[in-house]
PDB file of C-alpha atoms in Angstrom:
ATOM      1  CA  UNK A   1     110.858 111.043  34.718  1.00  0.00           C
ATOM      2  CA  UNK A   2     111.956 108.121  36.929  1.00  0.00           C
ATOM      3  CA  UNK A   3     109.453 105.256  36.764  1.00  0.00           C
ATOM      4  CA  UNK A   4     109.625 102.633  39.503  1.00  0.00           C
ATOM      5  CA  UNK A   5     109.113  98.914  39.013  1.00  0.00           C
ATOM      6  CA  UNK A   6     108.839  96.871  42.192  1.00  0.00           C
ATOM      7  CA  UNK A   7     105.955  94.348  42.342  1.00  0.00           C
ATOM      8  CA  UNK A   8     107.256  91.184  43.943  1.00  0.00           C
ATOM      9  CA  UNK A   9     105.284  88.873  41.671  1.00  0.00           C
ATOM     10  CA  UNK A  10     107.043  89.997  38.492  1.00  0.00           C
ATOM     11  CA  UNK A  11     110.558  88.751  39.317  1.00  0.00           C
ATOM     12  CA  UNK A  12     110.462  85.006  38.817  1.00  0.00           C
ATOM     13  CA  UNK A  13     114.141  84.082  38.933  1.00  0.00           C
ATOM     14  CA  UNK A  14     117.571  85.626  38.621  1.00  0.00           C
ATOM     15  CA  UNK A  15     121.209  84.700  38.743  1.00  0.00           C
ATOM     16  CA  UNK A  16     123.070  85.116  42.025  1.00  0.00           C
ATOM     17  CA  UNK A  17     125.330  87.741  40.436  1.00  0.00           C
ATOM     18  CA  UNK A  18     122.321  89.789  39.310  1.00  0.00           C
ATOM     19  CA  UNK A  19     120.715  89.464  42.740  1.00  0.00           C
ATOM     20  CA  UNK A  20     123.810  90.789  44.495  1.00  0.00           C
ATOM     21  CA  UNK A  21     123.952  93.756  42.135  1.00  0.00           C
ATOM     22  CA  UNK A  22     120.273  94.738  42.000  1.00  0.00           C
ATOM     23  CA  UNK A  23     118.723  94.070  45.398  1.00  0.00           C
ATOM     24  CA  UNK A  24     117.081  97.269  46.633  1.00  0.00           C
ATOM     25  CA  UNK A  25     118.868  99.468  44.078  1.00  0.00           C
ATOM     26  CA  UNK A  26     117.836 101.499  41.038  1.00  0.00           C
ATOM     27  CA  UNK A  27     119.016 100.398  37.604  1.00  0.00           C
ATOM     28  CA  UNK A  28     118.524 102.163  34.277  1.00  0.00           C
ATOM     29  CA  UNK A  29     117.480 100.545  31.008  1.00  0.00           C
ATOM     30  CA  UNK A  30     120.636 100.692  28.876  1.00  0.00           C
ATOM     31  CA  UNK A  31     119.606  98.930  25.664  1.00  0.00           C
ATOM     32  CA  UNK A  32     116.790  97.012  23.995  1.00  0.00           C
ATOM     33  CA  UNK A  33     117.755  93.679  22.375  1.00  0.00           C
ATOM     34  CA  UNK A  34     115.985  91.307  20.027  1.00  0.00           C
ATOM     35  CA  UNK A  35     115.002  88.971  22.856  1.00  0.00           C
ATOM     36  CA  UNK A  36     115.274  91.196  25.907  1.00  0.00           C
ATOM     37  CA  UNK A  37     116.753  94.350  27.360  1.00  0.00           C
ATOM     38  CA  UNK A  38     119.692  95.200  29.577  1.00  0.00           C
ATOM     39  CA  UNK A  39     119.827  97.392  32.654  1.00  0.00           C
ATOM     40  CA  UNK A  40     122.839  98.903  34.394  1.00  0.00           C
ATOM     41  CA  UNK A  41     123.742 100.325  37.763  1.00  0.00           C
ATOM     42  CA  UNK A  42     126.159 103.268  37.963  1.00  0.00           C
ATOM     43  CA  UNK A  43     129.598 101.844  37.280  1.00  0.00           C
ATOM     44  CA  UNK A  44     128.204  98.320  37.009  1.00  0.00           C
ATOM     45  CA  UNK A  45     127.934  95.643  34.333  1.00  0.00           C
ATOM     46  CA  UNK A  46     124.859  95.164  32.110  1.00  0.00           C
ATOM     47  CA  UNK A  47     122.222  92.776  33.430  1.00  0.00           C
ATOM     48  CA  UNK A  48     119.960  91.051  30.911  1.00  0.00           C
ATOM     49  CA  UNK A  49     116.190  91.103  31.538  1.00  0.00           C
ATOM     50  CA  UNK A  50     113.780  88.854  29.674  1.00  0.00           C
ATOM     51  CA  UNK A  51     110.650  86.685  29.894  1.00  0.00           C
ATOM     52  CA  UNK A  52     110.652  82.985  30.818  1.00  0.00           C
ATOM     53  CA  UNK A  53     111.674  80.271  28.392  1.00  0.00           C
ATOM     54  CA  UNK A  54     115.272  81.041  27.421  1.00  0.00           C
ATOM     55  CA  UNK A  55     117.161  79.661  30.391  1.00  0.00           C
ATOM     56  CA  UNK A  56     119.224  81.841  32.699  1.00  0.00           C
ATOM     57  CA  UNK A  57     122.351  83.785  31.786  1.00  0.00           C
ATOM     58  CA  UNK A  58     125.167  84.659  34.228  1.00  0.00           C
ATOM     59  CA  UNK A  59     123.756  88.188  34.738  1.00  0.00           C
ATOM     60  CA  UNK A  60     120.015  87.746  34.173  1.00  0.00           C
ATOM     61  CA  UNK A  61     116.598  88.590  35.591  1.00  0.00           C
ATOM     62  CA  UNK A  62     113.503  86.678  34.444  1.00  0.00           C
ATOM     63  CA  UNK A  63     110.155  88.471  34.720  1.00  0.00           C
ATOM     64  CA  UNK A  64     106.622  87.599  33.667  1.00  0.00           C
ATOM     65  CA  UNK A  65     105.835  88.146  29.987  1.00  0.00           C
ATOM     66  CA  UNK A  66     103.422  91.014  30.642  1.00  0.00           C
ATOM     67  CA  UNK A  67     105.916  92.721  32.938  1.00  0.00           C
ATOM     68  CA  UNK A  68     108.640  92.348  30.331  1.00  0.00           C
ATOM     69  CA  UNK A  69     106.499  93.977  27.644  1.00  0.00           C
ATOM     70  CA  UNK A  70     105.741  96.840  30.038  1.00  0.00           C
ATOM     71  CA  UNK A  71     109.456  97.314  30.683  1.00  0.00           C
ATOM     72  CA  UNK A  72     110.241  97.447  26.973  1.00  0.00           C
ATOM     73  CA  UNK A  73     107.589 100.117  26.611  1.00  0.00           C
ATOM     74  CA  UNK A  74     109.375 102.354  29.125  1.00  0.00           C
ATOM     75  CA  UNK A  75     112.347 102.673  26.763  1.00  0.00           C
ATOM     76  CA  UNK A  76     116.043 103.336  27.198  1.00  0.00           C
ATOM     77  CA  UNK A  77     116.874 105.530  30.175  1.00  0.00           C
ATOM     78  CA  UNK A  78     113.941 104.420  32.345  1.00  0.00           C
ATOM     79  CA  UNK A  79     114.970 103.940  35.975  1.00  0.00           C
ATOM     80  CA  UNK A  80     113.761 100.755  37.658  1.00  0.00           C
ATOM     81  CA  UNK A  81     113.743  99.703  41.299  1.00  0.00           C
ATOM     82  CA  UNK A  82     113.658  95.960  41.936  1.00  0.00           C
ATOM     83  CA  UNK A  83     112.144  94.098  44.869  1.00  0.00           C
ATOM     84  CA  UNK A  84     113.585  90.598  44.724  1.00  0.00           C
ATOM     85  CA  UNK A  85     111.786  89.077  47.711  1.00  0.00           C
ATOM     86  CA  UNK A  86     110.486  85.656  46.775  1.00  0.00           C
ATOM     87  CA  UNK A  87     112.419  85.402  43.516  1.00  0.00           C
ATOM     88  CA  UNK A  88     114.385  82.199  42.946  1.00  0.00           C
ATOM     89  CA  UNK A  89     118.146  82.784  42.915  1.00  0.00           C
ATOM     90  CA  UNK A  90     120.461  80.541  40.919  1.00  0.00           C
ATOM     91  CA  UNK A  91     124.165  79.847  41.255  1.00  0.00           C
ATOM     92  CA  UNK A  92     125.320  78.959  37.763  1.00  0.00           C
ATOM     93  CA  UNK A  93     128.435  76.836  38.242  1.00  0.00           C
ATOM     94  CA  UNK A  94     129.328  73.762  36.208  1.00  0.00           C
ATOM     95  CA  UNK A  95     129.790  71.507  39.220  1.00  0.00           C
ATOM     96  CA  UNK A  96     132.177  68.556  39.165  1.00  0.00           C
ATOM     97  CA  UNK A  97     134.942  67.934  36.640  1.00  0.00           C
ATOM     98  CA  UNK A  98     135.034  65.261  33.925  1.00  0.00           C
ATOM     99  CA  UNK A  99     137.999  63.494  32.338  1.00  0.00           C
ATOM    100  CA  UNK A 100     138.619  64.152  28.638  1.00  0.00           C
ATOM    101  CA  UNK A 101     137.778  60.581  27.538  1.00  0.00           C
ATOM    102  CA  UNK A 102     134.375  60.862  29.225  1.00  0.00           C
ATOM    103  CA  UNK A 103     133.544  63.723  26.827  1.00  0.00           C
ATOM    104  CA  UNK A 104     134.824  62.178  23.598  1.00  0.00           C
ATOM    105  CA  UNK A 105     131.641  60.511  22.371  1.00  0.00           C
ATOM    106  CA  UNK A 106     129.423  63.430  23.328  1.00  0.00           C
ATOM    107  CA  UNK A 107     131.637  66.079  21.739  1.00  0.00           C
ATOM    108  CA  UNK A 108     131.974  63.970  18.579  1.00  0.00           C
ATOM    109  CA  UNK A 109     128.182  63.852  18.318  1.00  0.00           C
ATOM    110  CA  UNK A 110     127.949  67.580  19.029  1.00  0.00           C
ATOM    111  CA  UNK A 111     130.623  68.352  16.415  1.00  0.00           C
ATOM    112  CA  UNK A 112     128.820  66.303  13.766  1.00  0.00           C
ATOM    113  CA  UNK A 113     125.543  68.044  14.647  1.00  0.00           C
ATOM    114  CA  UNK A 114     127.213  71.443  14.287  1.00  0.00           C
ATOM    115  CA  UNK A 115     128.997  70.696  11.039  1.00  0.00           C
ATOM    116  CA  UNK A 116     125.771  69.421   9.480  1.00  0.00           C
ATOM    117  CA  UNK A 117     123.864  72.643  10.185  1.00  0.00           C
ATOM    118  CA  UNK A 118     123.590  75.426   7.609  1.00  0.00           C
ATOM    119  CA  UNK A 119     125.988  78.332   8.221  1.00  0.00           C
ATOM    120  CA  UNK A 120     124.683  80.303  11.172  1.00  0.00           C
ATOM    121  CA  UNK A 121     127.706  81.453  13.122  1.00  0.00           C
ATOM    122  CA  UNK A 122     128.926  84.991  13.718  1.00  0.00           C
ATOM    123  CA  UNK A 123     132.149  84.614  11.732  1.00  0.00           C
ATOM    124  CA  UNK A 124     130.644  83.922   8.312  1.00  0.00           C
ATOM    125  CA  UNK A 125     131.158  80.758   6.333  1.00  0.00           C
ATOM    126  CA  UNK A 126     130.377  77.273   7.541  1.00  0.00           C
ATOM    127  CA  UNK A 127     130.822  75.769  10.976  1.00  0.00           C
ATOM    128  CA  UNK A 128     133.488  73.473   9.496  1.00  0.00           C
ATOM    129  CA  UNK A 129     135.497  76.522   8.392  1.00  0.00           C
ATOM    130  CA  UNK A 130     135.361  78.015  11.882  1.00  0.00           C
ATOM    131  CA  UNK A 131     136.586  74.717  13.348  1.00  0.00           C
ATOM    132  CA  UNK A 132     139.389  74.283  10.781  1.00  0.00           C
ATOM    133  CA  UNK A 133     142.878  73.592  12.135  1.00  0.00           C
ATOM    134  CA  UNK A 134     144.248  76.753  10.502  1.00  0.00           C
ATOM    135  CA  UNK A 135     141.314  78.992  11.460  1.00  0.00           C
ATOM    136  CA  UNK A 136     141.321  81.987  13.804  1.00  0.00           C
ATOM    137  CA  UNK A 137     139.632  80.106  16.656  1.00  0.00           C
ATOM    138  CA  UNK A 138     142.006  77.145  16.629  1.00  0.00           C
ATOM    139  CA  UNK A 139     145.050  79.426  16.379  1.00  0.00           C
ATOM    140  CA  UNK A 140     143.921  81.471  19.385  1.00  0.00           C
ATOM    141  CA  UNK A 141     143.255  78.388  21.521  1.00  0.00           C
ATOM    142  CA  UNK A 142     146.555  76.834  20.460  1.00  0.00           C
ATOM    143  CA  UNK A 143     148.371  80.028  21.440  1.00  0.00           C
ATOM    144  CA  UNK A 144     146.783  79.813  24.895  1.00  0.00           C
ATOM    145  CA  UNK A 145     147.893  76.198  25.220  1.00  0.00           C
ATOM    146  CA  UNK A 146     151.423  77.160  24.153  1.00  0.00           C
ATOM    147  CA  UNK A 147     151.624  80.065  26.611  1.00  0.00           C
ATOM    148  CA  UNK A 148     151.942  82.712  23.876  1.00  0.00           C
ATOM    149  CA  UNK A 149     148.325  83.724  23.898  1.00  0.00           C
ATOM    150  CA  UNK A 150     147.917  87.462  24.352  1.00  0.00           C
ATOM    151  CA  UNK A 151     147.977  88.757  20.731  1.00  0.00           C
ATOM    152  CA  UNK A 152     145.867  85.905  19.333  1.00  0.00           C
ATOM    153  CA  UNK A 153     143.274  86.150  22.101  1.00  0.00           C
ATOM    154  CA  UNK A 154     143.032  89.931  21.861  1.00  0.00           C
ATOM    155  CA  UNK A 155     142.253  89.550  18.150  1.00  0.00           C
ATOM    156  CA  UNK A 156     139.412  87.184  19.034  1.00  0.00           C
ATOM    157  CA  UNK A 157     137.865  89.207  21.880  1.00  0.00           C
ATOM    158  CA  UNK A 158     135.193  91.514  20.481  1.00  0.00           C
ATOM    159  CA  UNK A 159     135.352  90.023  16.983  1.00  0.00           C
ATOM    160  CA  UNK A 160     132.004  90.105  15.194  1.00  0.00           C
ATOM    161  CA  UNK A 161     128.771  92.043  15.569  1.00  0.00           C
ATOM    162  CA  UNK A 162     126.024  91.955  18.176  1.00  0.00           C
ATOM    163  CA  UNK A 163     125.632  92.531  21.899  1.00  0.00           C
ATOM    164  CA  UNK A 164     127.963  89.604  22.561  1.00  0.00           C
ATOM    165  CA  UNK A 165     130.352  89.298  19.600  1.00  0.00           C
ATOM    166  CA  UNK A 166     131.121  85.905  18.086  1.00  0.00           C
ATOM    167  CA  UNK A 167     134.695  85.907  19.381  1.00  0.00           C
ATOM    168  CA  UNK A 168     133.498  86.373  22.954  1.00  0.00           C
ATOM    169  CA  UNK A 169     130.940  83.583  22.640  1.00  0.00           C
ATOM    170  CA  UNK A 170     133.557  81.191  21.253  1.00  0.00           C
ATOM    171  CA  UNK A 171     135.836  81.980  24.183  1.00  0.00           C
ATOM    172  CA  UNK A 172     132.995  81.408  26.655  1.00  0.00           C
ATOM    173  CA  UNK A 173     132.368  77.977  25.142  1.00  0.00           C
ATOM    174  CA  UNK A 174     136.074  77.171  25.283  1.00  0.00           C
ATOM    175  CA  UNK A 175     136.313  78.401  28.874  1.00  0.00           C
ATOM    176  CA  UNK A 176     133.389  76.133  29.820  1.00  0.00           C
ATOM    177  CA  UNK A 177     135.307  73.178  28.386  1.00  0.00           C
ATOM    178  CA  UNK A 178     138.389  74.233  30.342  1.00  0.00           C
ATOM    179  CA  UNK A 179     136.478  74.498  33.615  1.00  0.00           C
ATOM    180  CA  UNK A 180     134.828  71.125  32.991  1.00  0.00           C
ATOM    181  CA  UNK A 181     138.137  69.338  32.361  1.00  0.00           C
ATOM    182  CA  UNK A 182     140.822  71.322  34.216  1.00  0.00           C
ATOM    183  CA  UNK A 183     138.917  73.535  36.658  1.00  0.00           C
ATOM    184  CA  UNK A 184     140.475  76.893  37.464  1.00  0.00           C
ATOM    185  CA  UNK A 185     143.827  75.762  36.067  1.00  0.00           C
ATOM    186  CA  UNK A 186     142.822  75.602  32.393  1.00  0.00           C
ATOM    187  CA  UNK A 187     145.363  77.078  29.976  1.00  0.00           C
ATOM    188  CA  UNK A 188     142.805  79.386  28.368  1.00  0.00           C
ATOM    189  CA  UNK A 189     141.671  80.784  31.706  1.00  0.00           C
ATOM    190  CA  UNK A 190     145.261  81.433  32.760  1.00  0.00           C
ATOM    191  CA  UNK A 191     145.924  83.167  29.438  1.00  0.00           C
ATOM    192  CA  UNK A 192     142.827  85.374  29.651  1.00  0.00           C
ATOM    193  CA  UNK A 193     143.037  86.343  33.319  1.00  0.00           C
ATOM    194  CA  UNK A 194     145.662  89.091  32.731  1.00  0.00           C
ATOM    195  CA  UNK A 195     143.223  90.684  30.246  1.00  0.00           C
ATOM    196  CA  UNK A 196     140.295  90.701  32.714  1.00  0.00           C
ATOM    197  CA  UNK A 197     140.339  94.422  33.474  1.00  0.00           C
ATOM    198  CA  UNK A 198     141.036  95.327  29.827  1.00  0.00           C
ATOM    199  CA  UNK A 199     138.015  93.424  28.487  1.00  0.00           C
ATOM    200  CA  UNK A 200     135.784  96.475  28.731  1.00  0.00           C
ATOM    201  CA  UNK A 201     137.948  98.267  26.162  1.00  0.00           C
ATOM    202  CA  UNK A 202     138.152  95.239  23.852  1.00  0.00           C
ATOM    203  CA  UNK A 203     134.507  94.268  23.446  1.00  0.00           C
ATOM    204  CA  UNK A 204     130.906  95.231  24.225  1.00  0.00           C
ATOM    205  CA  UNK A 205     129.710  95.731  27.819  1.00  0.00           C
ATOM    206  CA  UNK A 206     127.687  92.491  27.716  1.00  0.00           C
ATOM    207  CA  UNK A 207     130.535  90.583  26.102  1.00  0.00           C
ATOM    208  CA  UNK A 208     132.981  91.745  28.752  1.00  0.00           C
ATOM    209  CA  UNK A 209     130.539  90.930  31.565  1.00  0.00           C
ATOM    210  CA  UNK A 210     129.928  87.369  30.360  1.00  0.00           C
ATOM    211  CA  UNK A 211     133.626  86.743  29.731  1.00  0.00           C
ATOM    212  CA  UNK A 212     134.419  87.825  33.294  1.00  0.00           C
ATOM    213  CA  UNK A 213     131.748  85.490  34.658  1.00  0.00           C
ATOM    214  CA  UNK A 214     133.171  82.652  32.528  1.00  0.00           C
ATOM    215  CA  UNK A 215     136.609  83.309  34.026  1.00  0.00           C
ATOM    216  CA  UNK A 216     134.939  82.805  37.416  1.00  0.00           C
ATOM    217  CA  UNK A 217     133.356  79.517  36.296  1.00  0.00           C
ATOM    218  CA  UNK A 218     129.842  80.952  35.924  1.00  0.00           C
ATOM    219  CA  UNK A 219     127.871  80.089  32.756  1.00  0.00           C
ATOM    220  CA  UNK A 220     124.343  80.189  31.386  1.00  0.00           C
ATOM    221  CA  UNK A 221     121.965  77.425  32.467  1.00  0.00           C
ATOM    222  CA  UNK A 222     121.545  76.190  28.872  1.00  0.00           C
ATOM    223  CA  UNK A 223     125.314  75.597  28.591  1.00  0.00           C
ATOM    224  CA  UNK A 224     125.454  73.941  32.011  1.00  0.00           C
ATOM    225  CA  UNK A 225     122.667  71.543  31.003  1.00  0.00           C
ATOM    226  CA  UNK A 226     124.523  70.704  27.787  1.00  0.00           C
ATOM    227  CA  UNK A 227     127.681  69.883  29.739  1.00  0.00           C
ATOM    228  CA  UNK A 228     125.738  67.601  32.064  1.00  0.00           C
ATOM    229  CA  UNK A 229     124.286  65.736  29.069  1.00  0.00           C
ATOM    230  CA  UNK A 230     127.633  65.213  27.309  1.00  0.00           C
ATOM    231  CA  UNK A 231     128.615  61.852  28.848  1.00  0.00           C
ATOM    232  CA  UNK A 232     125.353  60.362  27.521  1.00  0.00           C
ATOM    233  CA  UNK A 233     125.986  61.167  23.818  1.00  0.00           C
ATOM    234  CA  UNK A 234     122.325  60.509  22.968  1.00  0.00           C
ATOM    235  CA  UNK A 235     119.205  62.338  21.805  1.00  0.00           C
ATOM    236  CA  UNK A 236     119.065  64.300  25.046  1.00  0.00           C
ATOM    237  CA  UNK A 237     122.361  65.888  24.025  1.00  0.00           C
ATOM    238  CA  UNK A 238     120.861  66.887  20.666  1.00  0.00           C
ATOM    239  CA  UNK A 239     117.980  68.611  22.471  1.00  0.00           C
ATOM    240  CA  UNK A 240     120.370  70.437  24.794  1.00  0.00           C
ATOM    241  CA  UNK A 241     122.484  71.544  21.836  1.00  0.00           C
ATOM    242  CA  UNK A 242     119.361  72.815  20.109  1.00  0.00           C
ATOM    243  CA  UNK A 243     118.476  74.922  23.122  1.00  0.00           C
ATOM    244  CA  UNK A 244     121.951  76.450  23.237  1.00  0.00           C
ATOM    245  CA  UNK A 245     121.824  77.142  19.491  1.00  0.00           C
ATOM    246  CA  UNK A 246     118.632  79.184  19.891  1.00  0.00           C
ATOM    247  CA  UNK A 247     120.359  81.871  21.956  1.00  0.00           C
ATOM    248  CA  UNK A 248     120.774  85.176  20.183  1.00  0.00           C
ATOM    249  CA  UNK A 249     121.306  85.626  16.464  1.00  0.00           C
ATOM    250  CA  UNK A 250     124.392  83.392  16.500  1.00  0.00           C
ATOM    251  CA  UNK A 251     125.644  83.455  20.105  1.00  0.00           C
ATOM    252  CA  UNK A 252     124.540  79.919  20.878  1.00  0.00           C
ATOM    253  CA  UNK A 253     126.160  78.427  17.786  1.00  0.00           C
ATOM    254  CA  UNK A 254     129.367  80.367  18.463  1.00  0.00           C
ATOM    255  CA  UNK A 255     129.453  79.112  22.052  1.00  0.00           C
ATOM    256  CA  UNK A 256     129.088  75.509  20.860  1.00  0.00           C
ATOM    257  CA  UNK A 257     131.867  76.057  18.316  1.00  0.00           C
ATOM    258  CA  UNK A 258     134.181  77.247  21.075  1.00  0.00           C
ATOM    259  CA  UNK A 259     133.425  74.204  23.215  1.00  0.00           C
ATOM    260  CA  UNK A 260     134.028  71.779  20.335  1.00  0.00           C
ATOM    261  CA  UNK A 261     137.188  73.586  19.201  1.00  0.00           C
ATOM    262  CA  UNK A 262     138.625  73.437  22.725  1.00  0.00           C
ATOM    263  CA  UNK A 263     137.994  69.694  22.938  1.00  0.00           C
ATOM    264  CA  UNK A 264     139.310  68.885  19.469  1.00  0.00           C
ATOM    265  CA  UNK A 265     142.503  70.766  20.255  1.00  0.00           C
ATOM    266  CA  UNK A 266     143.134  68.442  23.195  1.00  0.00           C
ATOM    267  CA  UNK A 267     142.596  65.173  21.298  1.00  0.00           C
TER     268      UNK A 267
END
């Protein structure tokens, strides 16, 4: 059976990358997740589908709540045709760059907020342990800065459980910091680029897809909003951090850890 799903009113918003992939084509439901589902095109990357309220991911379609529940009911393997006319399309770039000193106060506040939270990351242990100078994350980022990155980064990619493993989320947070400060010339991006095509064999399909988008400077809207709030270092930053932290079982926390670790390495 090949159910079709095309009412224009159900697609509220989507990322530009998802729009380019889906417009007028049939995608199959590949997996059901705790807060959504993912669909794929033949030979393509997974695209996350969910209801409103959780921001917008780099490969993401937002549909009305009732439509989302109907989609979940179709189950894995259902084939869906999308009509995207009228849906809002988002380009999810970070925008302009910021100097390191402009981020110091905001990242210090974010780091204190993270370290004060109960353990909730995908590595196990406390946030302070993940951010330790001799920890896996710091060693991998230091290797990238030193130009000897490949083995350390490969050990981090795909590390942990879930649709997007903790190691991938940490790297996405660190890549966001690199784009914000150094643009396309960040040391981590240069170190990861040679692994771009191999990512599919190193991690989950969603993890690989989001890492590739991060290499292109494309991030989730919740992370973009956090970056824009960083120079303020005030309660608005705490609210933005809270929104990021709500993503996935631990994905949001892991992303924040990667951002903080990347900044602390540079100071």
